[in-house]
């Protein structure tokens, strides 16, 4: 199954001022498109050619680094667009909010830990909420890695590569992460992935 670039689920200017049209144009049309195109070239003739994206990501990890990097980033970005919405970051659906409180203490503590994970990721990578061993955990990963290759199932991820925030926030990664949580997160999509991860 070859990779294809999904359309953004909103217009390019829909997330402003928290994420600009210019950022989304570069990030989606250039960066994500490159992962799709390079990934497709690297996928050809491999044992994973006819597998699902998740199987390509898990199977190529530690075995085929160039393919893994591009497939991982394709997986991460495909969800990243859906993890955001205009006027996002509002109330967390009840069952998910209860589970966050149970496993992470409080919504505020979850946000604090998520920002700390994103800020603490040296260089490029991602901050995550994932389900691991039946609990919601905060994680961080370098480059194109994600919780799928570390025994977890991702339910929310924030891209902390500089291409994700440098146009809008320059070097202020903490401000970008806070704006992501407070104004962009589509908690209904997080809940949907939480439902599948249990
Ligand atoms: Mn990116």
Tab-separated table of C-alpha atoms and ligand atoms in Angstrom:
chain	number	residue	atom	x	y	z
A	1	UNK	CA	0.000	0.000	0.000
A	2	UNK	CA	1.668	3.238	-1.049
A	3	UNK	CA	1.481	6.356	1.093
A	4	UNK	CA	-0.637	9.330	0.069
A	5	UNK	CA	-0.720	12.876	1.423
A	6	UNK	CA	-4.047	13.565	3.153
A	7	UNK	CA	-5.649	17.000	2.755
A	8	UNK	CA	-5.708	19.171	5.867
A	9	UNK	CA	-9.095	18.751	7.613
A	10	UNK	CA	-9.455	22.594	7.719
A	11	UNK	CA	-8.324	25.568	5.630
A	12	UNK	CA	-4.719	26.763	5.794
A	13	UNK	CA	-5.694	29.904	7.732
A	14	UNK	CA	-8.077	28.124	10.149
A	15	UNK	CA	-5.602	27.716	13.028
A	16	UNK	CA	-4.306	31.303	13.051
A	17	UNK	CA	-3.049	33.065	15.100
A	18	UNK	CA	-1.808	29.985	17.002
A	19	UNK	CA	-0.475	28.280	13.857
A	20	UNK	CA	-0.210	30.411	10.734
A	21	UNK	CA	-1.167	29.766	7.117
A	22	UNK	CA	2.519	30.036	6.186
A	23	UNK	CA	3.496	27.353	8.725
A	24	UNK	CA	0.761	24.990	7.521
A	25	UNK	CA	1.647	25.568	3.853
A	26	UNK	CA	5.310	24.705	4.449
A	27	UNK	CA	4.659	21.971	6.993
A	28	UNK	CA	1.935	20.129	5.082
A	29	UNK	CA	2.759	20.898	1.436
A	30	UNK	CA	6.546	20.629	1.692
A	31	UNK	CA	7.579	18.621	4.765
A	32	UNK	CA	4.785	16.058	4.973
A	33	UNK	CA	4.710	15.738	1.163
A	34	UNK	CA	8.443	14.963	1.171
A	35	UNK	CA	7.979	12.168	3.750
A	36	UNK	CA	5.238	10.670	1.551
A	37	UNK	CA	7.242	10.872	-1.679
A	38	UNK	CA	10.546	9.693	-0.192
A	39	UNK	CA	8.732	7.008	1.802
A	40	UNK	CA	7.068	5.652	-1.340
A	41	UNK	CA	10.396	5.416	-3.162
A	42	UNK	CA	11.996	3.606	-0.205
A	43	UNK	CA	9.018	1.269	0.246
A	44	UNK	CA	9.265	-0.147	-3.290
A	45	UNK	CA	10.582	-3.695	-3.374
A	46	UNK	CA	10.734	-4.130	0.416
A	47	UNK	CA	8.945	-6.785	2.482
A	48	UNK	CA	6.584	-4.072	3.753
A	49	UNK	CA	5.334	-2.947	0.324
A	50	UNK	CA	1.849	-4.377	0.842
A	51	UNK	CA	1.498	-3.742	4.574
A	52	UNK	CA	-0.532	-1.117	6.418
A	53	UNK	CA	1.195	2.098	7.508
A	54	UNK	CA	1.279	0.926	11.138
A	55	UNK	CA	2.888	-2.354	10.095
A	56	UNK	CA	5.484	-0.517	7.994
A	57	UNK	CA	6.331	1.742	10.961
A	58	UNK	CA	6.654	-1.108	13.464
A	59	UNK	CA	8.361	-3.508	11.040
A	60	UNK	CA	10.984	-1.119	9.669
A	61	UNK	CA	12.040	0.260	13.090
A	62	UNK	CA	15.617	-0.840	13.786
A	63	UNK	CA	15.789	-2.623	10.408
A	64	UNK	CA	15.529	0.008	7.691
A	65	UNK	CA	16.224	3.468	9.108
A	66	UNK	CA	15.559	5.598	6.001
A	67	UNK	CA	12.188	3.901	5.392
A	68	UNK	CA	11.307	4.037	9.095
A	69	UNK	CA	12.079	7.760	9.356
A	70	UNK	CA	9.779	8.638	6.467
A	71	UNK	CA	7.003	6.159	7.297
A	72	UNK	CA	7.073	7.212	10.964
A	73	UNK	CA	6.817	10.858	10.020
A	74	UNK	CA	3.973	10.086	7.580
A	75	UNK	CA	2.085	8.316	10.392
A	76	UNK	CA	2.831	11.113	12.885
A	77	UNK	CA	1.785	13.953	10.572
A	78	UNK	CA	-1.356	12.212	9.306
A	79	UNK	CA	-2.602	12.185	12.922
A	80	UNK	CA	-1.051	15.552	13.842
A	81	UNK	CA	-3.366	17.426	11.413
A	82	UNK	CA	-6.365	15.697	12.998
A	83	UNK	CA	-5.127	16.294	16.544
A	84	UNK	CA	-5.774	20.003	15.913
A	85	UNK	CA	-8.875	21.990	15.051
A	86	UNK	CA	-9.915	25.651	14.923
A	87	UNK	CA	-10.884	26.864	18.422
A	88	UNK	CA	-9.470	23.655	19.913
A	89	UNK	CA	-8.061	23.005	23.363
A	90	UNK	CA	-11.417	23.208	25.149
A	91	UNK	CA	-13.090	20.713	27.469
A	92	UNK	CA	-11.803	17.147	27.492
A	93	UNK	CA	-14.542	14.527	26.996
A	94	UNK	CA	-15.558	13.046	30.365
A	95	UNK	CA	-14.254	9.466	30.237
A	96	UNK	CA	-10.896	10.605	28.862
A	97	UNK	CA	-10.639	13.404	31.432
A	98	UNK	CA	-11.308	10.917	34.267
A	99	UNK	CA	-8.602	8.578	32.971
A	100	UNK	CA	-6.120	11.479	32.682
A	101	UNK	CA	-6.837	12.452	36.312
A	102	UNK	CA	-6.540	8.848	37.460
A	103	UNK	CA	-3.206	8.206	35.716
A	104	UNK	CA	-1.560	11.636	35.661
A	105	UNK	CA	-2.999	13.413	38.703
A	106	UNK	CA	-4.888	16.286	37.057
A	107	UNK	CA	-5.447	17.953	33.701
A	108	UNK	CA	-3.085	20.753	34.766
A	109	UNK	CA	-0.369	18.242	35.719
A	110	UNK	CA	-0.841	16.437	32.383
A	111	UNK	CA	-0.365	19.736	30.524
A	112	UNK	CA	2.693	20.611	32.624
A	113	UNK	CA	4.278	17.213	31.957
A	114	UNK	CA	3.405	17.342	28.242
A	115	UNK	CA	5.041	20.780	27.846
A	116	UNK	CA	8.074	19.589	29.850
A	117	UNK	CA	8.388	16.528	27.584
A	118	UNK	CA	8.277	18.703	24.451
A	119	UNK	CA	10.718	21.241	25.847
A	120	UNK	CA	13.006	18.462	27.132
A	121	UNK	CA	13.213	16.693	23.770
A	122	UNK	CA	16.697	17.790	22.676
A	123	UNK	CA	16.619	18.577	18.957
A	124	UNK	CA	13.825	17.295	16.737
A	125	UNK	CA	11.050	15.011	17.891
A	126	UNK	CA	7.582	14.725	19.384
A	127	UNK	CA	5.758	15.009	22.716
A	128	UNK	CA	3.027	12.437	23.332
A	129	UNK	CA	0.136	11.170	25.355
A	130	UNK	CA	0.048	7.413	24.860
A	131	UNK	CA	-1.655	4.381	26.348
A	132	UNK	CA	0.925	1.964	27.736
A	133	UNK	CA	0.169	-1.043	29.963
A	134	UNK	CA	-3.392	0.228	30.383
A	135	UNK	CA	-2.354	3.682	31.597
A	136	UNK	CA	-2.145	7.089	29.941
A	137	UNK	CA	1.472	8.245	29.995
A	138	UNK	CA	3.415	11.295	28.789
A	139	UNK	CA	6.280	10.424	26.460
A	140	UNK	CA	8.802	12.093	24.194
A	141	UNK	CA	10.581	10.618	21.192
A	142	UNK	CA	13.363	11.795	18.864
A	143	UNK	CA	12.994	12.429	15.123
A	144	UNK	CA	10.292	10.268	13.477
A	145	UNK	CA	9.835	7.805	16.343
A	146	UNK	CA	6.502	7.446	18.114
A	147	UNK	CA	4.989	5.361	20.950
A	148	UNK	CA	4.120	2.496	18.536
A	149	UNK	CA	7.776	1.446	18.527
A	150	UNK	CA	8.113	1.822	22.317
A	151	UNK	CA	5.298	-0.445	23.467
A	152	UNK	CA	2.564	2.200	23.542
A	153	UNK	CA	-0.312	3.489	21.460
A	154	UNK	CA	-0.269	7.217	20.675
A	155	UNK	CA	-3.437	9.191	21.412
A	156	UNK	CA	-2.016	12.747	21.113
A	157	UNK	CA	1.227	14.023	19.618
A	158	UNK	CA	2.792	17.432	19.153
A	159	UNK	CA	5.500	17.962	16.559
A	160	UNK	CA	8.429	19.809	18.154
A	161	UNK	CA	10.646	19.898	15.058
A	162	UNK	CA	11.579	23.544	14.434
A	163	UNK	CA	9.667	23.509	11.113
A	164	UNK	CA	6.498	23.150	13.194
A	165	UNK	CA	6.879	26.418	15.130
A	166	UNK	CA	9.817	28.553	14.026
A	167	UNK	CA	7.838	30.812	11.654
A	168	UNK	CA	5.269	31.628	14.368
A	169	UNK	CA	7.206	31.305	17.637
A	170	UNK	CA	10.871	31.546	16.610
A	171	UNK	CA	12.840	29.811	19.412
A	172	UNK	CA	9.964	29.873	21.933
A	173	UNK	CA	9.108	26.154	21.952
A	174	UNK	CA	7.391	26.329	25.393
A	175	UNK	CA	4.965	29.015	24.110
A	176	UNK	CA	4.171	26.879	21.060
A	177	UNK	CA	3.460	23.826	23.238
A	178	UNK	CA	1.200	25.830	25.567
A	179	UNK	CA	-0.718	27.318	22.615
A	180	UNK	CA	-1.068	23.810	21.145
A	181	UNK	CA	-2.689	22.513	24.354
A	182	UNK	CA	-4.811	25.593	25.102
A	183	UNK	CA	-5.997	26.563	21.601
A	184	UNK	CA	-5.422	23.788	19.079
A	185	UNK	CA	-5.973	20.271	20.453
A	186	UNK	CA	-8.962	18.425	19.029
A	187	UNK	CA	-9.834	16.415	22.154
A	188	UNK	CA	-12.630	14.564	20.315
A	189	UNK	CA	-10.010	13.010	18.038
A	190	UNK	CA	-7.814	12.207	21.064
A	191	UNK	CA	-10.845	10.492	22.615
A	192	UNK	CA	-11.419	8.522	19.405
A	193	UNK	CA	-7.822	7.229	19.457
A	194	UNK	CA	-8.083	6.550	23.207
A	195	UNK	CA	-11.154	4.384	22.474
A	196	UNK	CA	-9.160	2.313	19.971
A	197	UNK	CA	-6.053	2.114	22.201
A	198	UNK	CA	-7.730	0.529	25.234
B	1	LIG	MN1	6.692	18.062	11.112
